[in-house]
Coordinates of C-alpha atoms and ligand atoms in Angstrom, one line a residue:
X1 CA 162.5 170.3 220.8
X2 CA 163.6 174.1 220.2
X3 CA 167.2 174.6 220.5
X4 CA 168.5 177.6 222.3
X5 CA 171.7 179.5 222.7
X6 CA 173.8 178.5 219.8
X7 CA 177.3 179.7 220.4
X8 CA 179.6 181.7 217.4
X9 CA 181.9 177.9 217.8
X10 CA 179.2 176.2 216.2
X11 CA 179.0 177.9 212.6
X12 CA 175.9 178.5 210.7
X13 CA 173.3 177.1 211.9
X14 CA 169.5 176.8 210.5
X15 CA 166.2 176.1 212.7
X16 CA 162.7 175.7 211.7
X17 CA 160.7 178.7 210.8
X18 CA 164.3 180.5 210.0
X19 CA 163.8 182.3 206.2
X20 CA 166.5 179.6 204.9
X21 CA 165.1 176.9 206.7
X22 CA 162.9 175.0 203.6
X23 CA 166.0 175.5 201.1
X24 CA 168.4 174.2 204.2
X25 CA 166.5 170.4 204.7
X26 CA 165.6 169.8 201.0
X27 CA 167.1 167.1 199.7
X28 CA 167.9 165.6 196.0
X29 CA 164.2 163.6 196.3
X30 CA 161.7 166.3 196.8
X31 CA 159.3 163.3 198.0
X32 CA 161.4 163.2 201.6
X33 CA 160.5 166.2 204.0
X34 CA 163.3 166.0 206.0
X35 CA 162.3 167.4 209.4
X36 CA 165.0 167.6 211.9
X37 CA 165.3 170.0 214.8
X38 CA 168.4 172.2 213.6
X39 CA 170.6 171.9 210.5
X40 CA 174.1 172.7 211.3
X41 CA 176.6 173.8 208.9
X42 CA 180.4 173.6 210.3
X43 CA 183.3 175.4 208.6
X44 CA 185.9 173.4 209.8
X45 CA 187.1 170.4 212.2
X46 CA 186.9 172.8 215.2
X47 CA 183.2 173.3 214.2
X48 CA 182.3 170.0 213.5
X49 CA 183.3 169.1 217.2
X50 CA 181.2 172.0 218.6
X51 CA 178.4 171.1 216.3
X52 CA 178.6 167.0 218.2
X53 CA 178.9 168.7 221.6
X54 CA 176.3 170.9 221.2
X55 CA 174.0 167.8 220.2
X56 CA 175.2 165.6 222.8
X57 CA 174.4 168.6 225.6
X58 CA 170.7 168.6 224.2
X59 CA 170.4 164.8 223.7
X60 CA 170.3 165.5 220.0
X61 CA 171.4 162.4 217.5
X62 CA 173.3 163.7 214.8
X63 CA 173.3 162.7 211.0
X64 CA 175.6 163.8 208.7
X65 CA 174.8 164.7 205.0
X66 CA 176.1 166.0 202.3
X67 CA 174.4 166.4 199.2
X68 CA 171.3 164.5 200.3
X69 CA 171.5 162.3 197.9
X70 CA 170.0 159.2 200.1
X71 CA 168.2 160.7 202.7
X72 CA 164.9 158.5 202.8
X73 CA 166.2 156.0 204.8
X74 CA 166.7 158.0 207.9
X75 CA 162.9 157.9 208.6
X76 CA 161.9 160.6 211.2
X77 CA 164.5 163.0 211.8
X78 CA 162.9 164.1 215.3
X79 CA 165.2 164.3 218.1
X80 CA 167.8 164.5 215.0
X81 CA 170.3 167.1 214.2
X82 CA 171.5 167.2 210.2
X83 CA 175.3 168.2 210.6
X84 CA 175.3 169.7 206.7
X85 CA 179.1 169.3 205.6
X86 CA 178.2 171.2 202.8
X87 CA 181.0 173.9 203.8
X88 CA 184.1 171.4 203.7
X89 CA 185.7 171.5 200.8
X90 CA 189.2 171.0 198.9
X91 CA 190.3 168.8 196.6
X92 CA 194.4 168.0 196.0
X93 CA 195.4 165.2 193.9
X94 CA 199.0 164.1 194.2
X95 CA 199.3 162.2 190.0
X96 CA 202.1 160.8 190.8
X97 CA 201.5 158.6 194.2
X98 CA 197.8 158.4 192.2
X99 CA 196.1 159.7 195.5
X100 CA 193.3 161.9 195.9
X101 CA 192.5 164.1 199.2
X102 CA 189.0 165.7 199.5
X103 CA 187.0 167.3 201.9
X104 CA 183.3 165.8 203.0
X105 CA 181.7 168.0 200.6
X106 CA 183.1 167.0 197.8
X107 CA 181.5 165.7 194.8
X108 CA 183.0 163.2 191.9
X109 CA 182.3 166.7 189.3
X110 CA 184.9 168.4 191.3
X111 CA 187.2 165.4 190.9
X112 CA 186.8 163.4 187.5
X113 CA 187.0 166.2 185.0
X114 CA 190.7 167.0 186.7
X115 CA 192.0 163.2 187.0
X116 CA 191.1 162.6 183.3
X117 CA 193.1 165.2 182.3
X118 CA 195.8 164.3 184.1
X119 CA 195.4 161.0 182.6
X120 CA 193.7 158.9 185.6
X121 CA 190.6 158.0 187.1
X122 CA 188.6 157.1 189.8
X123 CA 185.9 154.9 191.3
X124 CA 182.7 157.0 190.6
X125 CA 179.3 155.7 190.1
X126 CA 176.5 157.0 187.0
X127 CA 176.0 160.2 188.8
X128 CA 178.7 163.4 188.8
X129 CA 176.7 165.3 191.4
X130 CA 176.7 162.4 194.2
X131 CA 179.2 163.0 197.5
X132 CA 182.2 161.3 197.1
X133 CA 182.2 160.3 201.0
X134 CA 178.5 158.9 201.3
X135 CA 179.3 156.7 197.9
X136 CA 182.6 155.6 199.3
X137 CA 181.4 154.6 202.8
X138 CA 178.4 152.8 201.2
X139 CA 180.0 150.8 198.7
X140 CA 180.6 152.6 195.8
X141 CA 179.9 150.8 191.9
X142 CA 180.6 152.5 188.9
X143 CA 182.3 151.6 185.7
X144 CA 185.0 150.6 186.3
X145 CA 184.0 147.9 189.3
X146 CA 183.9 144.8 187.5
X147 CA 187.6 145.4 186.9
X148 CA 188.6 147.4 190.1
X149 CA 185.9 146.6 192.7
X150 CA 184.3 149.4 195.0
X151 CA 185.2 152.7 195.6
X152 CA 185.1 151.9 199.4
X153 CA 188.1 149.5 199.0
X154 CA 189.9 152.2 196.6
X155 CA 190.0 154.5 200.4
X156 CA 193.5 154.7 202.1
X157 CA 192.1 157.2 204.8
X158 CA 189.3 158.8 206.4
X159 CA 189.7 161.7 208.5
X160 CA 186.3 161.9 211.5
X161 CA 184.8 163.4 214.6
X162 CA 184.0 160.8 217.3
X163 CA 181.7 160.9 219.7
X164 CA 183.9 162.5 222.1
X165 CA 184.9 165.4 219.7
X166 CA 188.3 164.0 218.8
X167 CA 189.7 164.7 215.1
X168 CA 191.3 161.5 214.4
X169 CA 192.9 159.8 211.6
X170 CA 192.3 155.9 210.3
X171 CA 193.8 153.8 207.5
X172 CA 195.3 150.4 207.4
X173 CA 197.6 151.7 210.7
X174 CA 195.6 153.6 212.5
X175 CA 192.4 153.1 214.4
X176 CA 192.2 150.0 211.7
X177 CA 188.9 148.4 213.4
X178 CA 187.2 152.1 212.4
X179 CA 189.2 151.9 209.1
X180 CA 187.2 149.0 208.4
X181 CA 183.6 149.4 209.8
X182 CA 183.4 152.7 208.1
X183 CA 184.4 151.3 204.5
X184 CA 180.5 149.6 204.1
X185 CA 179.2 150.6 207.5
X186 CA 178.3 154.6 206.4
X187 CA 177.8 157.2 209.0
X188 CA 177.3 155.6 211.9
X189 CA 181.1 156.0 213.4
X190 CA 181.6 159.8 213.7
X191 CA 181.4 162.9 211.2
X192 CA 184.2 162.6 208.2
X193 CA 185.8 165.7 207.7
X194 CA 187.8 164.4 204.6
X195 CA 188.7 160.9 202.9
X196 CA 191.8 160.2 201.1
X197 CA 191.6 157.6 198.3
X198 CA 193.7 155.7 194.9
X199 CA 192.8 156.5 191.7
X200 CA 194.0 154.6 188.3
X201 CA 195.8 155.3 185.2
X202 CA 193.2 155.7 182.1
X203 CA 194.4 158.0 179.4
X204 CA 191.5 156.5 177.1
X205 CA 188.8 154.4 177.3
X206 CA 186.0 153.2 174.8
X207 CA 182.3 153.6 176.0
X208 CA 179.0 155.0 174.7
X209 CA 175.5 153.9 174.4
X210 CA 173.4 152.4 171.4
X211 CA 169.8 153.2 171.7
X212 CA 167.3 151.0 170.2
X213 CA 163.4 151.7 170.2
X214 CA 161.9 150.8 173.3
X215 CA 159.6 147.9 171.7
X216 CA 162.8 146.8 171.2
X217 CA 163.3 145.8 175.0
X218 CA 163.1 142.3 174.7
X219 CA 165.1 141.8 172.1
X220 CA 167.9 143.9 173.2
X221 CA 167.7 142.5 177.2
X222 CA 167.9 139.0 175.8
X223 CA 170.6 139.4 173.6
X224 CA 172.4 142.1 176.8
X225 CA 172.1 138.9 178.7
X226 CA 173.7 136.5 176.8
X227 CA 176.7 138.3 176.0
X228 CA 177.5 138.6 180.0
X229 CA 179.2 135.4 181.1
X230 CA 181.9 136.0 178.1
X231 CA 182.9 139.7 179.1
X232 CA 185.9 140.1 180.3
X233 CA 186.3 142.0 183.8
X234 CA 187.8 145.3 181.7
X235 CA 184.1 146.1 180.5
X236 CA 181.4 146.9 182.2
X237 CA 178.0 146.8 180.3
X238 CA 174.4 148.3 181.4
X239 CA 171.2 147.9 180.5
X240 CA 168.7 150.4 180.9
X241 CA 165.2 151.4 179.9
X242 CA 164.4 154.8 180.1
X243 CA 161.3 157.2 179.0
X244 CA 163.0 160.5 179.0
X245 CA 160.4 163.3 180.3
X246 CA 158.8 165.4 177.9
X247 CA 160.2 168.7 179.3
X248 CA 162.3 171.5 177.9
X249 CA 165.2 171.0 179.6
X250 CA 165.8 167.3 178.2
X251 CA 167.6 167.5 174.5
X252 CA 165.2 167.5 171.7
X253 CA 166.8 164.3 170.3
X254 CA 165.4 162.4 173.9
X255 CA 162.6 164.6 174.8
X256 CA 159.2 162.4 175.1
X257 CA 161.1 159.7 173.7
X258 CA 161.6 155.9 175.8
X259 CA 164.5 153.7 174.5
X260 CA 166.2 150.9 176.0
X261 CA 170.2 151.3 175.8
X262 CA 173.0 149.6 176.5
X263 CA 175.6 151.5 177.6
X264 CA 179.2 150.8 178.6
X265 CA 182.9 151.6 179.4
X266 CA 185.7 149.1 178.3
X267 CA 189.4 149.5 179.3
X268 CA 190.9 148.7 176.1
X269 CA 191.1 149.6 172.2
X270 CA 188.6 150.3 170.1
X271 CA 188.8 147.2 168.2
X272 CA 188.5 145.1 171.0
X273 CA 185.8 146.6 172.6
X274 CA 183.2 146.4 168.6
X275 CA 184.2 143.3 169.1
X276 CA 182.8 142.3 172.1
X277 CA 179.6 144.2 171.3
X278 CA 179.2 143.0 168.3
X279 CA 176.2 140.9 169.1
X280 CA 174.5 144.5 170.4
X281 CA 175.8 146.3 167.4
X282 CA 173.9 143.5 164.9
X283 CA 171.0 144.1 166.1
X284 CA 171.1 147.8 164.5
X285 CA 170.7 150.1 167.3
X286 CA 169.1 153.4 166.1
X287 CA 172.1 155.8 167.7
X288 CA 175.8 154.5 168.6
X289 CA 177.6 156.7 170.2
X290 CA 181.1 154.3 171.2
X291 CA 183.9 155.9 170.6
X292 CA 187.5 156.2 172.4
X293 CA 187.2 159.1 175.0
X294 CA 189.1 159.9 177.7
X295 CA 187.6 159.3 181.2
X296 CA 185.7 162.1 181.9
X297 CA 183.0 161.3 179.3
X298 CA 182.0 158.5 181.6
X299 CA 180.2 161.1 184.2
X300 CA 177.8 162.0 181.8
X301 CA 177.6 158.5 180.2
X302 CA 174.3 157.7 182.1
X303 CA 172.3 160.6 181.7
X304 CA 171.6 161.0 185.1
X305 CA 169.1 163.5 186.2
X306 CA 171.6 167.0 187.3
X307 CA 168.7 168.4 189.7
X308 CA 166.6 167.2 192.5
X309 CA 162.6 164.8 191.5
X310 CA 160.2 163.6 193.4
X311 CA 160.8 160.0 192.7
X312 CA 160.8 156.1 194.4
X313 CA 162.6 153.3 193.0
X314 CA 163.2 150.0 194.0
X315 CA 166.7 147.7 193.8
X316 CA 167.8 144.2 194.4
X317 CA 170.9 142.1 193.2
X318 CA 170.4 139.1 191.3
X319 CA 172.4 135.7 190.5
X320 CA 171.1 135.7 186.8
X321 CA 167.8 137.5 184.5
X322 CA 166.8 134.6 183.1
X323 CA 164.2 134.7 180.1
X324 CA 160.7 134.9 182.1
X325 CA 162.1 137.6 183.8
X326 CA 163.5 139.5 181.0
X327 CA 160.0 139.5 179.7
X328 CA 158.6 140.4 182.5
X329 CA 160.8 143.7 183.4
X330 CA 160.2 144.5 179.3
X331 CA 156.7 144.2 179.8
X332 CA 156.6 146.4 182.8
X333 CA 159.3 148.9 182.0
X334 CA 157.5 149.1 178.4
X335 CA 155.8 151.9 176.7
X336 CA 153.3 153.0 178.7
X337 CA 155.2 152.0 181.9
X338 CA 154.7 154.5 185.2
X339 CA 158.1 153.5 185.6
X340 CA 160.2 156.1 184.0
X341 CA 163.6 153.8 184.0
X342 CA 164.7 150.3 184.9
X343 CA 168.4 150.1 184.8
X344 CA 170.0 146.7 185.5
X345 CA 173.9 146.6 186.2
X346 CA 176.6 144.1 185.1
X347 CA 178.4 143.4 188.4
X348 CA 180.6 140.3 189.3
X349 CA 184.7 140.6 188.3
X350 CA 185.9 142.2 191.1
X351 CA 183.3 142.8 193.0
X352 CA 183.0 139.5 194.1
X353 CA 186.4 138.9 195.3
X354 CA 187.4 139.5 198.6
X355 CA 190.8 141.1 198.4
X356 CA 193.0 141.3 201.4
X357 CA 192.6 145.0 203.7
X358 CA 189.1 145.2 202.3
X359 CA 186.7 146.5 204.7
X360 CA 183.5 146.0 205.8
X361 CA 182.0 145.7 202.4
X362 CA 184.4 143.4 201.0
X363 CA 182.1 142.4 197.7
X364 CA 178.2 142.1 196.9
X365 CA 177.0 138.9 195.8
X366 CA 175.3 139.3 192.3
X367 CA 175.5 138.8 188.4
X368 CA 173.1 142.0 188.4
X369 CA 172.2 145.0 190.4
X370 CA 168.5 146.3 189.5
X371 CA 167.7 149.9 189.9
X372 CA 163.7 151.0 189.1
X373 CA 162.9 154.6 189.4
X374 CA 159.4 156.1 188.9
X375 CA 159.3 159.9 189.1
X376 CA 156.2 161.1 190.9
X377 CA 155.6 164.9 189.5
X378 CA 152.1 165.0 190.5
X379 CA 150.3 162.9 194.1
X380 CA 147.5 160.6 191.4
X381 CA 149.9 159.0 189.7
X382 CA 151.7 158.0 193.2
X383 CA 149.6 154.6 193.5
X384 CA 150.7 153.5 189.7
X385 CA 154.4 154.1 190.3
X386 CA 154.9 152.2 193.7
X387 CA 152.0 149.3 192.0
X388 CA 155.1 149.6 189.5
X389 CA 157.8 149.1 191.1
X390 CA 156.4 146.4 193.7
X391 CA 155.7 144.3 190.5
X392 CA 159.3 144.9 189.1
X393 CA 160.5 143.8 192.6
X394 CA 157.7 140.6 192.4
X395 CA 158.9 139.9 189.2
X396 CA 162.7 139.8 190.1
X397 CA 162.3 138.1 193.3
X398 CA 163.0 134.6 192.8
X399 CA 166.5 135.7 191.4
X400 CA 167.4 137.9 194.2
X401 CA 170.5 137.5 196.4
X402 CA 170.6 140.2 198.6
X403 CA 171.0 144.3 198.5
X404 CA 173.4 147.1 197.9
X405 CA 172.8 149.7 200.3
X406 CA 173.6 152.5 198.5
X407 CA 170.8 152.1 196.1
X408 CA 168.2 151.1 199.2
X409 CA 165.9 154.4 199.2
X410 CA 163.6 153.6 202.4
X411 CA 164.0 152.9 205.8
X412 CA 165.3 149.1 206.4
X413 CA 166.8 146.9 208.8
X414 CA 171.1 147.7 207.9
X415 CA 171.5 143.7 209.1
X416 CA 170.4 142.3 206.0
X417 CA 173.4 144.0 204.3
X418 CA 175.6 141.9 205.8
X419 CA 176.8 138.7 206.6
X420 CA 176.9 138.1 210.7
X421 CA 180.2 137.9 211.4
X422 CA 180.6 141.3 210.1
X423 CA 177.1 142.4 211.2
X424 CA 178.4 141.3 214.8
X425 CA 182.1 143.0 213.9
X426 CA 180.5 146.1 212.8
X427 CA 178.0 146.7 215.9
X428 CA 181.2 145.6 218.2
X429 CA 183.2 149.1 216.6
X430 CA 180.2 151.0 216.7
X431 CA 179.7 150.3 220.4
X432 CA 183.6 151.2 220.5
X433 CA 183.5 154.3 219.5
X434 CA 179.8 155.7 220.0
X435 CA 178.3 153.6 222.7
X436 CA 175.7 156.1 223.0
X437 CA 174.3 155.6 219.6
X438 CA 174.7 159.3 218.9
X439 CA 175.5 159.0 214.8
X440 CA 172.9 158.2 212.5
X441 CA 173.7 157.1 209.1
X442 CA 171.5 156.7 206.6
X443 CA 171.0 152.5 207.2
X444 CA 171.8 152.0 210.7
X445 CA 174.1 150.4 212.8
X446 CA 173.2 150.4 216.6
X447 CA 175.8 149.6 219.0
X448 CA 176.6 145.7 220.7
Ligands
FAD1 C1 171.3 160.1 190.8 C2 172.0 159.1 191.7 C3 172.9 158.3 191.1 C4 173.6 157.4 191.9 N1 174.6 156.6 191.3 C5 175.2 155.7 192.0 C6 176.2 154.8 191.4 O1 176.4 154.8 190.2 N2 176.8 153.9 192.2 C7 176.6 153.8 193.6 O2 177.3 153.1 194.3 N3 175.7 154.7 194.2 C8 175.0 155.5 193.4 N4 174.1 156.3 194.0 C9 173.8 156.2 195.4 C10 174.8 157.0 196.3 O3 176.0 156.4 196.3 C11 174.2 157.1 197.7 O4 173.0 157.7 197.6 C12 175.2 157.8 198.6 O5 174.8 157.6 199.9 C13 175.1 159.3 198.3 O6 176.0 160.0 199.2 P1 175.8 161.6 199.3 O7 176.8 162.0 200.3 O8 175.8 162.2 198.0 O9 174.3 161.6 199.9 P2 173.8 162.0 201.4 O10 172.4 161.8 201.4 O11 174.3 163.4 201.7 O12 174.6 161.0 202.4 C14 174.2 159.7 202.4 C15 174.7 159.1 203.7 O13 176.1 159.1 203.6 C16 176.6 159.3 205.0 N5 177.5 160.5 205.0 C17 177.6 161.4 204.0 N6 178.5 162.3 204.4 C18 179.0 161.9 205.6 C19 180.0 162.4 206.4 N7 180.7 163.5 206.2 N8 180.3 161.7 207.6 C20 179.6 160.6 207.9 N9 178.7 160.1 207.1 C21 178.4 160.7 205.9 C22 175.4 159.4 205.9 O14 175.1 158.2 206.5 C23 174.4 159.9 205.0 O15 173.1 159.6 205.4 C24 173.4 157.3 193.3 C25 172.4 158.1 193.8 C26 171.7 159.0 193.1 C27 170.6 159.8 193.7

């Protein structure tokens, strides 16, 4: 479909075969070749509207992005328009009501460095580069979860575009069916313009990472495991095997190197927090890095990759790892693995309790969310990664309880995230508000 006769109204806007048009529809995968019919790029509220019009006059869907991030599971993007929000920004953060305002653009690096100073902090996950709206209406579980649940459930207003082009508000008061279905159901209600949310007071915090040797994996996964059940909801502890790439831009101390590390961020003091590691800490680890720091060092705590791969992964959330398991991701995440990190998640605490106002993702089920990741620089070694992940996903299976669709990086059915009362509730809102089907988030929600 070519599209014709753009109007000034409608901002920037890129189509294919335009000089800007490859840089426009990239994404953070470099595997996914976006291929929509037009990338818009709206200044403002006025020209989000237009931008929805506009489609809507050419029987054009529209799917909002921002920093592509998780664009796989749209699929085919033909008879799609990407509405880019890449243009609204603005951040204010009132310290003393603890409330953050941002626009759609925003990412957590443009929030975190400025709460922790300020002595507070929010919900973000591993990454600082990820959109603070597309984590928030998916979920949203970072390291502070356990303790305060999901960034979703942290969000006291969304501002959106409808269907119809109206600007309108939602929180508890207003609009509160929306208010709900977008906390879990993504971008299938409208185009946010800007998201309000609570942040917490942290002055300090103690986290780090010990790295072991990666032969270690076992060892260190077992030992991970066990500790679990006795951790209080104020720390959060990952495991994660990782073979760092041998390239320049990786620090020299990492480069080439694979270790499996436990990581983690505990609200309390310093004592405390050895303590409860203390079985880690025995078994010697070959770098420590815990110390008290204030909340910011938690964005880079990770070591997530700043720029865009070519990559696949695979995800599911567990009930428990137990020891044939823990073998088995060791074995396959071990040296010589085509998987270049396996990271499994602490959840539970909060995030299982359904606390009253939550919306549609109230909690995930789950003692442990499994991320696998293979990068795939060159097309050979495609088959060994994907043979690698479908055996991580084989080898977890009996131990699954579901998915988090946030880290769900293909094209699935959205029903499975959800229970179906709320699966009902949520297509019920949709049909509400865009009867039409004209939004397309990233997992979708048609219409009742
Ligand atoms: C390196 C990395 C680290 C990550 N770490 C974590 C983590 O620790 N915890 C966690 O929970 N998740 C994490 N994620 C997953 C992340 O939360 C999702 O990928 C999220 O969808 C990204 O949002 P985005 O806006 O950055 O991405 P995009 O791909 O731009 O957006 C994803 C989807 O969000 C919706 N959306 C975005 N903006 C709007 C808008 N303005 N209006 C309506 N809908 C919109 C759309 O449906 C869109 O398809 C990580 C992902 C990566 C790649």
């Amino acid at each position: 479909m070519t599209i014709t006769g753009i109007s000034s109204d409608l901002g920037r806007m890129v189509h294919p075969g335009d000089p800007d048009w490859d840089a426009a529809r990239g994404t953070f995968n470099l595997l996914v070749d976006q291929r929509p019919e037009a990338i818009a790029f709206p200044a403002d509220d006025r020209e989000v509207a237009a931008v929805i019009a506009y489609a809507r006059r050419r029987g054009l869907r529209v799917a909002a992005q921002a920093t592509g991030h998780n664009p796989a599971p749209l699929g085919s993007l033909a008879g799609t328009l990407i509405l880019n929000t890449s243009a609204l920004t603005g951040v204010s953060i009132d310290a003393d009501a603890r409330r953050v305002r941002v626009g759609a653009a925003t990412k957590w690096e443009k929030v975190t460095p400025r709460l922790s100073e300020l002595g507070l902090a929010g919900l973000h996950g591993s990454s600082p580069d990820v959109g603070i709206v597309g984590y928030s209406l998916g979920g949203g579980i970072g390291w502070l979860a356990r303790k305060y649940g999901m960034q979703s459930n942290a969000v006291t207003a969304i501002e959106l575009v409808t269907a119809e082009g109206h600007l309108i508000r939602t929180d508890h008061a207003h609009e509160p069916d929306l208010f709900w279905a977008l906390r879990g159901g993504g971008g299938n209600f409208g185009v946010v313009t800007a998201i309000e949310f609570a942040v917490h007071p942290v002055r300090e915090l103690y986290s780090g990472a010990m790295f072991f040797p990666i032969e270690r994996a076992s060892e260190v996964l077992h030992t991970w495991t066990a500790l679990l059940p006795a951790l209080p909801e104020e720390i959060t502890a990952w495991a994660t095997i990782l073979h760092f790439p041998p390239l320049p831009d990786v620090p020299e101390l990492f480069r080439g190197r694979s270790f499996v590390i436990v990581m983690a961020a505990f609200l309390g003091s310093e004592a405390d927090g050895c303590e409860l590691l203390r079985p880690l800490r025995r078994l010697g680890p070959e770098m420590d890095t815990f110390a008290m720091q204030p909340p910011d060092a938690l964005s880079e705590l990770a070591m997530d990759p700043p720029d865009p791969l070519p990559y696949w992964t695979t995800t599911a959330l567990l009930d428990e790892l137990p020891s044939t398991a823990i073998e088995q991701v060791a074995q396959l995440a071990g040296p010589g693995s085509p998987l270049t990190m396996v990271q499994l998640r602490h959840m539970g605490g909060a995030l299982a309790r359904h606390e009253p106002g939550a919306g549609a993702r109230a909690t995930l089920p789950g003692q442990i969310v499994m991320f696998g990741l293979g990068v795939i620089p060159d097309e050979s070694l495609r088959p060994a990664v994907l043979a690698g992940l479908d055996a991580l996903s084989a080898a977890v299976a009996p131990h699954r309880v579901g998915d988090y669709p946030n880290f769900v990086e293909e094209p699935t059915d959205a029903s499975a995230f959800f229970d179906t009362d709320t699966w009902n509730l949520l297509r019920r809102v949709k049909a509400l508000y865009d009867p039409d089907d004209l939004f397309r988030g990233n997992h979708h929600i048609p219409p009742a």
